[in-house]
CSV table of C-alpha atoms and ligand atoms in Angstrom, one decimal:
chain,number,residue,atom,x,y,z
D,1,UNK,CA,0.0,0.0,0.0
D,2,UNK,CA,1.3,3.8,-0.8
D,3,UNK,CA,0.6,6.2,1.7
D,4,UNK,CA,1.3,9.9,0.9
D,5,UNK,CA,1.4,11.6,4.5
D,6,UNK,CA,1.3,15.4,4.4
D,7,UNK,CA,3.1,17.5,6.9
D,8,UNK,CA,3.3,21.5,7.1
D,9,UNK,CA,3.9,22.8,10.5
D,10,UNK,CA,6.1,21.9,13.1
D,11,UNK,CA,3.5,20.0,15.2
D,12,UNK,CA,2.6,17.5,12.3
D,13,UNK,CA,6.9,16.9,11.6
D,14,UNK,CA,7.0,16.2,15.1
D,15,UNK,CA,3.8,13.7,15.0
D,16,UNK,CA,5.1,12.4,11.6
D,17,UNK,CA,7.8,10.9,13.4
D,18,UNK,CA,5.8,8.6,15.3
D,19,UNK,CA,4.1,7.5,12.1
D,20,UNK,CA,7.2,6.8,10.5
D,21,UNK,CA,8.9,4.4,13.5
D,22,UNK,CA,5.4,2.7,13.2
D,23,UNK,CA,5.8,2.3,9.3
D,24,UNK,CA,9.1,0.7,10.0
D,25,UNK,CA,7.9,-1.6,12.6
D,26,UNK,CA,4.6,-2.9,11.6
D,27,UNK,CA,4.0,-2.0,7.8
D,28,UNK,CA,7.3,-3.1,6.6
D,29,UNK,CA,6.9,-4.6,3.7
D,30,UNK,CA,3.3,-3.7,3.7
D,31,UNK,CA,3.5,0.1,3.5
D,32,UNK,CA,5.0,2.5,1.5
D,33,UNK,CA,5.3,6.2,3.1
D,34,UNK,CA,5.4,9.4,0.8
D,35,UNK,CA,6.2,12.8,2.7
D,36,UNK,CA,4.9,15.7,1.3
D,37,UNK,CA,5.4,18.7,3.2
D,38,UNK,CA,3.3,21.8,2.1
D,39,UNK,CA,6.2,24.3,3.3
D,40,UNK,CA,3.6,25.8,5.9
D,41,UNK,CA,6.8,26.2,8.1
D,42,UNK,CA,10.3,27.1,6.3
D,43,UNK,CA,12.4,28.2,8.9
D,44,UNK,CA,14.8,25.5,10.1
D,45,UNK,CA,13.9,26.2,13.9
D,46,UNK,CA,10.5,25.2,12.5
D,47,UNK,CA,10.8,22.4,10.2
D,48,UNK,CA,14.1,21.1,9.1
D,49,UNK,CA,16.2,20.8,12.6
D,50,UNK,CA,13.2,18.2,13.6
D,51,UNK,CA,13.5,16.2,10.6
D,52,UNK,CA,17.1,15.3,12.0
D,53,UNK,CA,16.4,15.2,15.4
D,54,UNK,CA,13.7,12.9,14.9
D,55,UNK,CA,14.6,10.9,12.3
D,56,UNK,CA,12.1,11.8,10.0
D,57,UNK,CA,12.5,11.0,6.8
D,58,UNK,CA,13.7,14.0,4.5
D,59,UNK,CA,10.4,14.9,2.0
D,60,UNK,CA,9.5,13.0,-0.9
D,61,UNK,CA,7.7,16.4,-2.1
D,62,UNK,CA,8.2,20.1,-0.6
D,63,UNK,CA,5.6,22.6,-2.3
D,64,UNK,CA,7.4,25.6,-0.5
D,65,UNK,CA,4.3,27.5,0.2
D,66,UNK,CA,5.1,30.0,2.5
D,67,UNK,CA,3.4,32.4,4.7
D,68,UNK,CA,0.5,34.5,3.5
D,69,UNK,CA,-3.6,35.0,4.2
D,70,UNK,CA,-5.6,31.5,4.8
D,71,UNK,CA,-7.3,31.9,1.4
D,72,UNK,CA,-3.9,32.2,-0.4
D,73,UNK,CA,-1.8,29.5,1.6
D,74,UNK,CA,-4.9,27.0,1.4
D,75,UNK,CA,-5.1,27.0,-2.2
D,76,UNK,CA,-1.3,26.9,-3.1
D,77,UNK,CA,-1.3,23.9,-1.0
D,78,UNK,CA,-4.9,22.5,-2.8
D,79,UNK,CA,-3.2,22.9,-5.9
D,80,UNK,CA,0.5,21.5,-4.9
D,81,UNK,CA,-1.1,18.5,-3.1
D,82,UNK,CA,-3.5,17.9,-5.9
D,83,UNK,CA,-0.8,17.5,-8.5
D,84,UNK,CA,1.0,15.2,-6.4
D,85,UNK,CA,-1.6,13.2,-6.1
D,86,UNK,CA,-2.6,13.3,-9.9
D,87,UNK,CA,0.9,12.8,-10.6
D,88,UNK,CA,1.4,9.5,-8.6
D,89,UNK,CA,-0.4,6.7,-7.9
D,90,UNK,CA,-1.4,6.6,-4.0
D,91,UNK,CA,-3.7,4.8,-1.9
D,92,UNK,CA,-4.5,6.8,1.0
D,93,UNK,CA,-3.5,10.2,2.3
D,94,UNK,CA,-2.7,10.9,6.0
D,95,UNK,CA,-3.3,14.3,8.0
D,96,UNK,CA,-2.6,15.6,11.0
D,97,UNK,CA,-4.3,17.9,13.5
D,98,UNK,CA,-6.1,21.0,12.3
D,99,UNK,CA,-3.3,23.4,10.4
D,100,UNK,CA,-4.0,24.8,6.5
D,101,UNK,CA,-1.8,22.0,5.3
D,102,UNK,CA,-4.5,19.3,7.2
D,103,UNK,CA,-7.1,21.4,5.2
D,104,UNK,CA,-5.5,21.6,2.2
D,105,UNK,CA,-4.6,17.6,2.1
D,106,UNK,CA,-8.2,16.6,3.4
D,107,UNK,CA,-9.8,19.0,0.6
D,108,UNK,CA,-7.6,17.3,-2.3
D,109,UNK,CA,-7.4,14.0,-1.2
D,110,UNK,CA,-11.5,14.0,-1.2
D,111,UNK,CA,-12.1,15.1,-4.6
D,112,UNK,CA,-9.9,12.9,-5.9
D,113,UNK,CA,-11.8,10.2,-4.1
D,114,UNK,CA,-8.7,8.9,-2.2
D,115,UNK,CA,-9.2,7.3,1.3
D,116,UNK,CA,-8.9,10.1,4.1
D,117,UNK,CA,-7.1,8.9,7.6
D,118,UNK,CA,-7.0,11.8,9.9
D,119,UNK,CA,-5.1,11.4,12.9
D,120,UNK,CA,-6.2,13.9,15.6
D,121,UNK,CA,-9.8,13.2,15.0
D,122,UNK,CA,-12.7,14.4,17.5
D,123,UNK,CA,-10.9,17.1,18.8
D,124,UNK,CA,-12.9,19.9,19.3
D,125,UNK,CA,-12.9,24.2,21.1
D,126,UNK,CA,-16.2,24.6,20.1
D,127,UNK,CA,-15.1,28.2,19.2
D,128,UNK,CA,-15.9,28.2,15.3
D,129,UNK,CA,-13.2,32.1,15.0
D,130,UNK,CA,-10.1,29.9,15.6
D,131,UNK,CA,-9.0,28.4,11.5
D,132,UNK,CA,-7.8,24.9,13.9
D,133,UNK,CA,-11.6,24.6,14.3
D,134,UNK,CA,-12.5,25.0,11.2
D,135,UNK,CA,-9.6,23.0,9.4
D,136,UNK,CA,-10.3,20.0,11.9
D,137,UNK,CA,-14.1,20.2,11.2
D,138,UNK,CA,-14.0,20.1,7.4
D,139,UNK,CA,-11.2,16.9,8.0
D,140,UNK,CA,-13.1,15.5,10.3
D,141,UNK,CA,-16.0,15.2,7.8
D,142,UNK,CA,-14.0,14.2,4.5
D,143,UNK,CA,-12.0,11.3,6.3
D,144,UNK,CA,-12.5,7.9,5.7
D,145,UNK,CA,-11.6,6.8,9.3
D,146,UNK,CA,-10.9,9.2,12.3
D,147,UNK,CA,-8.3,8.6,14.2
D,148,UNK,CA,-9.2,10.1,17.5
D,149,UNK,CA,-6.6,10.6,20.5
D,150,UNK,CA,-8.8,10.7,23.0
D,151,UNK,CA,-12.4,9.3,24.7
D,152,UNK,CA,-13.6,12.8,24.8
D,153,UNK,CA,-12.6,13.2,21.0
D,154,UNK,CA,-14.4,9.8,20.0
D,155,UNK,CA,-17.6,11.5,22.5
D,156,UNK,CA,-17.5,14.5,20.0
D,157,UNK,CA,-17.1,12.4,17.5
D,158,UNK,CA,-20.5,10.4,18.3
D,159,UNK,CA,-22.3,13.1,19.0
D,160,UNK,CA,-22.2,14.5,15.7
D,161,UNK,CA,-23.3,11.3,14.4
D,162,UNK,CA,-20.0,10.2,12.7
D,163,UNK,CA,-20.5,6.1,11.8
D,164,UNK,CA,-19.5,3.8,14.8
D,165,UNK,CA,-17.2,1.9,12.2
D,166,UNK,CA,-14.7,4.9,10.8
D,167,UNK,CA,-14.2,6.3,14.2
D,168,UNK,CA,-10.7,4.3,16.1
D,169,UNK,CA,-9.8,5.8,19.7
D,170,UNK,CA,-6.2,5.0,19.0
D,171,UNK,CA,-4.9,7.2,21.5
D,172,UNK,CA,-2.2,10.1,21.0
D,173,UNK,CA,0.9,10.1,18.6
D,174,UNK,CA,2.0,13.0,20.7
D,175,UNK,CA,2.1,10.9,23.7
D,176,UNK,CA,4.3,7.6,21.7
D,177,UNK,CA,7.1,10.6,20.9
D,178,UNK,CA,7.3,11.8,24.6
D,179,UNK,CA,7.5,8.0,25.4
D,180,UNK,CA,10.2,7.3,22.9
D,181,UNK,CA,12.6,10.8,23.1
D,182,UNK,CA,12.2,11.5,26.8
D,183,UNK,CA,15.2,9.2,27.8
D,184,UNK,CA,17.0,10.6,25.0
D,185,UNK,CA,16.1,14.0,25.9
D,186,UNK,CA,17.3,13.5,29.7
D,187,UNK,CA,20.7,12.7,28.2
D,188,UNK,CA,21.0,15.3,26.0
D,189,UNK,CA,22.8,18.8,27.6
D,190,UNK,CA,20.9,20.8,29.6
D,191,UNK,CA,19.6,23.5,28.2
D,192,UNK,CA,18.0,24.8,31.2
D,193,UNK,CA,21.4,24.6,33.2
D,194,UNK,CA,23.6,26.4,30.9
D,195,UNK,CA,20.9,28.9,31.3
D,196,UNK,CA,21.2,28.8,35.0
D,197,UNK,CA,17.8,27.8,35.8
D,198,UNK,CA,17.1,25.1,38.3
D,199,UNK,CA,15.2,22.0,38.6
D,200,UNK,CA,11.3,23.0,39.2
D,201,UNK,CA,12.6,27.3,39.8
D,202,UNK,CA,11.7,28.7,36.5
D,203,UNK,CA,8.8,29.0,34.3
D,204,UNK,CA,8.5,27.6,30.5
D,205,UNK,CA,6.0,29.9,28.4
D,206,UNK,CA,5.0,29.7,24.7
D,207,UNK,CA,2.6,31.9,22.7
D,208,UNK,CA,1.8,31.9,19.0
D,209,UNK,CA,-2.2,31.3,19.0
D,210,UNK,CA,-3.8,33.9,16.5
D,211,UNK,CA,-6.0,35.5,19.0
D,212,UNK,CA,-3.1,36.1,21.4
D,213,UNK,CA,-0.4,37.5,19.0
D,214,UNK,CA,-2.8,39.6,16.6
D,215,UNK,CA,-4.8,41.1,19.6
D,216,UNK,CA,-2.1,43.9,20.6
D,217,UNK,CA,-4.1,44.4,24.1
D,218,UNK,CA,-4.0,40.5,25.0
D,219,UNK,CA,-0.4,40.4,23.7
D,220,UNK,CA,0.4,43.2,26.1
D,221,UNK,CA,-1.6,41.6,28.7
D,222,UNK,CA,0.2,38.3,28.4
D,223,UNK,CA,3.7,40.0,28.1
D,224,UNK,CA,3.0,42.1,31.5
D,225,UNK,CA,1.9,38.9,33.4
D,226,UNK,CA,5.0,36.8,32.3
D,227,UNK,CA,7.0,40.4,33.2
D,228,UNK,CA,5.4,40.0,36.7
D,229,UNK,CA,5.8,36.4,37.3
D,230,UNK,CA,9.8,36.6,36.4
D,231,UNK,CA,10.2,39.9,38.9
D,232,UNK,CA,7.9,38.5,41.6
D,233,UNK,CA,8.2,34.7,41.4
D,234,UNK,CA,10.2,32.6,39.5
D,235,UNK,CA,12.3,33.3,36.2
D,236,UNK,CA,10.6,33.3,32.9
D,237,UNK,CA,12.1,31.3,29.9
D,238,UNK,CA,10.4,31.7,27.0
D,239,UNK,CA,11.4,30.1,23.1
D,240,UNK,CA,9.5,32.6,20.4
D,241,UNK,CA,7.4,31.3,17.5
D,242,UNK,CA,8.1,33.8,14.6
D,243,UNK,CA,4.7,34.7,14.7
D,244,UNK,CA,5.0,36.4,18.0
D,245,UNK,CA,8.0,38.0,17.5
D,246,UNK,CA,7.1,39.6,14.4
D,247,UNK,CA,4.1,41.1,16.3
D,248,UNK,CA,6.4,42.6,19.7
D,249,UNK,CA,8.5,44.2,17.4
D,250,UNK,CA,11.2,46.1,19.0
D,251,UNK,CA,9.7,45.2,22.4
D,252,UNK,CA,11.9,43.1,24.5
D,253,UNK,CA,10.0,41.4,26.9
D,254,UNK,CA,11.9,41.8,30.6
D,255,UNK,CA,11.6,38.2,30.8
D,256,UNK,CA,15.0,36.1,32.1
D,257,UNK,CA,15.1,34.6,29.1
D,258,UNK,CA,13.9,34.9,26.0
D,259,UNK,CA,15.1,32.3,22.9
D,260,UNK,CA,14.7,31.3,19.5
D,261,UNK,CA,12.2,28.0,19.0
D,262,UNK,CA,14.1,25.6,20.7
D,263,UNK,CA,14.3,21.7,19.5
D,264,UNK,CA,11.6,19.2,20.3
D,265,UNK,CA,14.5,17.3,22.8
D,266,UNK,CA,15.3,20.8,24.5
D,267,UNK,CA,12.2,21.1,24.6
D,268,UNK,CA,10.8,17.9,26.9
D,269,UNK,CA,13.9,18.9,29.2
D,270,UNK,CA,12.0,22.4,29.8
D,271,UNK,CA,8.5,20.9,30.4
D,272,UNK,CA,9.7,18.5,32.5
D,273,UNK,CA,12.1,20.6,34.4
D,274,UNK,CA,10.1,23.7,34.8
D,275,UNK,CA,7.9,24.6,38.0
D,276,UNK,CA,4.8,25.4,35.5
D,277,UNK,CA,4.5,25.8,31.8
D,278,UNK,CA,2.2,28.5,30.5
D,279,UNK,CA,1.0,28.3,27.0
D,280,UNK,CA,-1.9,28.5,24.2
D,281,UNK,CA,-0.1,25.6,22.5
D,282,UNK,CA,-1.9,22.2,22.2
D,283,UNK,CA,1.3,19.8,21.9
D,284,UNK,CA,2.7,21.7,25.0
D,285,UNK,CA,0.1,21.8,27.4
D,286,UNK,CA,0.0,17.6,26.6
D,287,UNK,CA,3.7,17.3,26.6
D,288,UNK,CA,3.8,18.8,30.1
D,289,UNK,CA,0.9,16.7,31.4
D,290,UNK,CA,2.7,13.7,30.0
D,291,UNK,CA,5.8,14.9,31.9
D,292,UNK,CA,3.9,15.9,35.2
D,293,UNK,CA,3.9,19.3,35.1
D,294,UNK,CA,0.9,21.7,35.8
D,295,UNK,CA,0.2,24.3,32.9
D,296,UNK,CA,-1.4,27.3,32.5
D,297,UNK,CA,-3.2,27.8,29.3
D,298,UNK,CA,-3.8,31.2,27.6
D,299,UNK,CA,-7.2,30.6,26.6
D,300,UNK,CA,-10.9,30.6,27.6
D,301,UNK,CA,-11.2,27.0,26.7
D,302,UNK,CA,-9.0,23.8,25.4
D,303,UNK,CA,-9.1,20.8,23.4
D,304,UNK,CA,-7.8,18.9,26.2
D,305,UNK,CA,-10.4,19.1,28.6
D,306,UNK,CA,-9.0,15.8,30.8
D,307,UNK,CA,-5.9,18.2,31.6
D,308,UNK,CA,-8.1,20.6,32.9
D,309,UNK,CA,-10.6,17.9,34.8
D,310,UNK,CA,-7.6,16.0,36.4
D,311,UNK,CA,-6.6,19.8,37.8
D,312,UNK,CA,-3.1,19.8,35.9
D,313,UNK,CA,-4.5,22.6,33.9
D,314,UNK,CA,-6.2,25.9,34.6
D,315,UNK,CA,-7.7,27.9,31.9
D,316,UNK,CA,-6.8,31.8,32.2
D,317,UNK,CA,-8.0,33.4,28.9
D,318,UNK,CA,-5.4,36.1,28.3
D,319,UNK,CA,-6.0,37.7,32.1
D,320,UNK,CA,-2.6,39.1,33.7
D,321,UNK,CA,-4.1,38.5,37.7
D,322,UNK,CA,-5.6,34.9,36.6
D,323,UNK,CA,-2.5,33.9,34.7
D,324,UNK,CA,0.0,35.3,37.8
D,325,UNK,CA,-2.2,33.4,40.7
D,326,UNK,CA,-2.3,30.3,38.5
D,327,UNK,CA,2.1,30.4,38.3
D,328,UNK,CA,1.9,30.7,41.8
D,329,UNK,CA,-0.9,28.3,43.2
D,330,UNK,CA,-1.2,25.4,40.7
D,331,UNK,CA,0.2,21.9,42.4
D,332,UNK,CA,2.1,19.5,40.8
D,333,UNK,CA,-0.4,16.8,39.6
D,334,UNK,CA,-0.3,13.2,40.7
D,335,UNK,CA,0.6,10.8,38.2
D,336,UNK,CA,-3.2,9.9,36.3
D,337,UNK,CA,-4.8,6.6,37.0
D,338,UNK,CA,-5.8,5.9,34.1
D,339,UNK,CA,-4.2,6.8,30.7
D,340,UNK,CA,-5.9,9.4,28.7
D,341,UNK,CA,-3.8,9.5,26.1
D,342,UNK,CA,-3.3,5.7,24.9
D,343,UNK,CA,-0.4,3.0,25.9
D,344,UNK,CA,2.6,4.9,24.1
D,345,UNK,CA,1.7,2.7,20.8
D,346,UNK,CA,-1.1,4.9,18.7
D,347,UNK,CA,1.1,5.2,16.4
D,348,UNK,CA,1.1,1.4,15.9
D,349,UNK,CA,-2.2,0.9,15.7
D,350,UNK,CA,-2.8,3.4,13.2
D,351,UNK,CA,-1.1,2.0,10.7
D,352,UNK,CA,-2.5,-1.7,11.6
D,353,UNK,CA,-6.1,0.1,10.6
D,354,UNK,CA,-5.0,2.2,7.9
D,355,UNK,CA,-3.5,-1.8,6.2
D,356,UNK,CA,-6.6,-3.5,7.4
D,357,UNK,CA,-8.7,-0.5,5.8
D,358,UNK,CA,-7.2,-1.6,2.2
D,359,UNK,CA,-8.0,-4.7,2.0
J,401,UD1,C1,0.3,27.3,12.4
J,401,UD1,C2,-1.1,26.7,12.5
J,401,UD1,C3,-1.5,26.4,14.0
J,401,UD1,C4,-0.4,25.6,14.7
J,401,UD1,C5,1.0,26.3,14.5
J,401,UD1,C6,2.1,25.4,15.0
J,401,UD1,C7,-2.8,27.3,10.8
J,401,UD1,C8,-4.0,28.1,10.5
J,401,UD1,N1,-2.2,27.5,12.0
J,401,UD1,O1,0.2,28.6,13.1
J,401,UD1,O2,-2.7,25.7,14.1
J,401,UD1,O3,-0.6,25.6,16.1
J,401,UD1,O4,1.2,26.4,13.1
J,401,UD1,O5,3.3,26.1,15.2
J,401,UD1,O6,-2.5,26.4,10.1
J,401,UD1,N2,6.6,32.3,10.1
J,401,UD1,C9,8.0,32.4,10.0
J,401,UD1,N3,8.7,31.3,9.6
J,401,UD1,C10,8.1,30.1,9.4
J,401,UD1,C11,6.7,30.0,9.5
J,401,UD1,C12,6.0,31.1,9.9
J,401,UD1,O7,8.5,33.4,10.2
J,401,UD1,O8,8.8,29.1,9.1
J,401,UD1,C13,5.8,33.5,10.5
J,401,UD1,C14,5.3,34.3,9.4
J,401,UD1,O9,5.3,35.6,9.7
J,401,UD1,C15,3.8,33.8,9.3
J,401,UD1,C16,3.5,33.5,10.8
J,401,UD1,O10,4.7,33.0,11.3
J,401,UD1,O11,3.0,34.8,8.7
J,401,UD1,C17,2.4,32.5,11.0
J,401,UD1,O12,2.7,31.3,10.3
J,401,UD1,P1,1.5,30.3,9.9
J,401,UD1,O13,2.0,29.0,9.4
J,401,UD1,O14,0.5,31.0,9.0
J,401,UD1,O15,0.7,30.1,11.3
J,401,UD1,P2,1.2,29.7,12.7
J,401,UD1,O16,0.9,30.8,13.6
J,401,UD1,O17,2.6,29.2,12.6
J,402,UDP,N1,8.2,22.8,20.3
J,402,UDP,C1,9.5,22.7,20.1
J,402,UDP,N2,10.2,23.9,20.2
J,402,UDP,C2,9.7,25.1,20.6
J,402,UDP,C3,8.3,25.1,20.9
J,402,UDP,C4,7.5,23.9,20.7
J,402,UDP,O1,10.1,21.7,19.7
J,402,UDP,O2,10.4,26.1,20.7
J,402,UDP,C5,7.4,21.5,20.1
J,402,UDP,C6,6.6,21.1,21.4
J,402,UDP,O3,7.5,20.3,22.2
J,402,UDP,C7,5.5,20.3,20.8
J,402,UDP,C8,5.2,21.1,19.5
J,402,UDP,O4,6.4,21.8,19.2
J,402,UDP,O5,5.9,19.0,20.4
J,402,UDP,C9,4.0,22.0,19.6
J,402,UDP,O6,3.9,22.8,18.5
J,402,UDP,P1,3.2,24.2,18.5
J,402,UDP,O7,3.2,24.8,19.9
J,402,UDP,O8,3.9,25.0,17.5
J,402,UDP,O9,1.8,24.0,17.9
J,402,UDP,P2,0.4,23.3,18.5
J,402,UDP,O10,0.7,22.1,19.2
J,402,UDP,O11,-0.2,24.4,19.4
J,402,UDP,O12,-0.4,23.1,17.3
């Protein structure tokens, strides 16, 4: 079976990896994996550094998109993915998550009548003015089988009346990686001690949600809280997505420390190290679940919702006193029962459906 998998942003290079192991592992022989990535993300902080550090295999296809307006970026992708697929003979197309790039492969995938597999499936904010809901919406509704992370996904899911039989609660991707890398991240150097930050005595924050960075007054809001929680608490460290720092400008936040995107391995040593992340990122408000510690997300409501229900999450909207009490108050949380996220092996057992799918 030929699979094209199509990758944009740095989330889905990151999740592609897990794919790829499992393509190795299970569908050897069986499974033939394409990469086509859109060129959503260019810079190598953003896409090319995690294709080595992950072992990703380089692209089969890079349509060099770029940066521009929704309308403009979605339909250079359409149009790139489209000839690929007209170009080559392929008999199912993965996406990932909820990005232009998901949209774009979901949108040309369908017309060409091609089997769908979305992996991140079900996920849902309810909030129809973020593009993430939108793109995983319109995905969710052209795929052939929805690969949903987690119970609360598959619940969405149900509710609006997707078929019992294309919906597989395979657990998170996201989850096999921090299985796989943390070890390798705990041996890697320190980023956070050449820094001079120590074990649980600094804070890890990451912005580059729409709403956050193109709203000057919540960007200001969010800067002055981090401002406050590195003079009054504990020091701030925070890697910037181009995005953000595109719209600061010449402001330099008076933050401890403030770095270029970092790599996925530095990365898990911050969330795990730090006393509390803040973020509006998805992966990293998981990522520090999955490495016990509490976050603080910069929005009025999540995808996640079983980080926030197990109380290793607070939701603080873009509010400088709510996002300061939260740094100070929010516990460490005790390692979860039960898994929410799957047994480290999603991965696995999404290619083992996407094989027993074709025939
Ligand atoms: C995108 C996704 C978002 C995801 C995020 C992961 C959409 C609608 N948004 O947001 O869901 O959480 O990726 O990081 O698909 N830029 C660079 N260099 C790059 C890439 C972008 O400088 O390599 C700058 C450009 O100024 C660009 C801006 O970042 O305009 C935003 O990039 P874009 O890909 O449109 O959206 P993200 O905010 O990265
Ligand atoms: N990440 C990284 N370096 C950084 C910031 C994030 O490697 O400087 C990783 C992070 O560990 C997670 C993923 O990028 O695996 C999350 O991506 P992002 O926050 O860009 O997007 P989202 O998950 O919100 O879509």
């Amino acid at each position: 079976m030929k699979l094209l998998t199509i990758v944009g942003a740095r989330p889905q290079i990151i999740k592609a990896a897990a794919l790829s192991r499992a393509v190795a592992a299970v569908g050897q022989g069986r499974v033939v994996e394409h990469l086509l990535h859109t060129g959503q993300h260019y810079d190598h902080s953003l896409s090319g550094r995690f294709f080595d550090e992950l072992g990703v295999p380089r692209p089969d296809f890079n349509l060099g998109v770029g940066s521009g307006p929704h309308g403009w970026q979605t339909a250079r992708m359409l149009e790139g993915v489209e000839q690929i697929l007209l170009g080559n003979h392929y008999d199912g197309v993965v996406v990932y998550g909820d990005t232009n790039s998901t949209l774009a492969g979901a949108l040309a995938a369908s017309k060409l009548h091609l089997p769908l597999f979305h992996i991140e499936a079900g996920l849902r904010s309810h909030n129809m003015a973020m593009p993430e809901e939108v793109n995983r919406v319109v995905a969710d509704r052209l795929a052939s089988l929805l690969f949903a992370p987690t119970a609360e996904a598959c619940t969405n899911l149900r509710r609006e009346g997707y078929v019992e039989n294309t919906i597989v609660e395979s657990g998170d991707v996201m989850y096999d990686n921090a299985l796989h890398f943390s070890a390798m991240a705990e041996q890697a150097p320190s980023l956070a001690t050449s820094l001079g930050l120590e074990h649980k005595r600094f804070v890890l924050a990451t912005v580059h949600r729409d709403f956050n960075t193109d709203t000057p007054e919540r960007l200001r809001a969010i800067v002055a809280a981090l401002e406050e929680v590195d003079r009054h608490f504990m020091p701030v460290v925070m890697p910037l997505h181009p995005r953000t720092k595109d719209r600061l400008g010449s402001y330099q936040p008076r933050i401890t420390a403030v770095l270029q995107p970092v790599g996925y391995l530095e990365m898990l040593q911050l969330e795990r190290h730090a006393h509390v992340v803040v973020t509006d990122s998805g992966g990293v408000q998981k990522e520090a679940y999955f490495l016990a510690t509490p976050s603080v997300i910069l929005r009025p409501e999540t995808e996640w919702t079983e980080i926030v229900a197990a109380g290793a999450a607070k939701l603080v909207d873009a509010d400088p006193k709510a996002i300061v009490d939260a740094c100070q108050t929010l516990q460490q949380p005790s390692p979860a029962s039960t898994n929410l996220y799957g047994d480290g092996h999603a991965a696995e057992k999404i290619i083992a459906k996407i094989i027993a799918f074709a025939q």
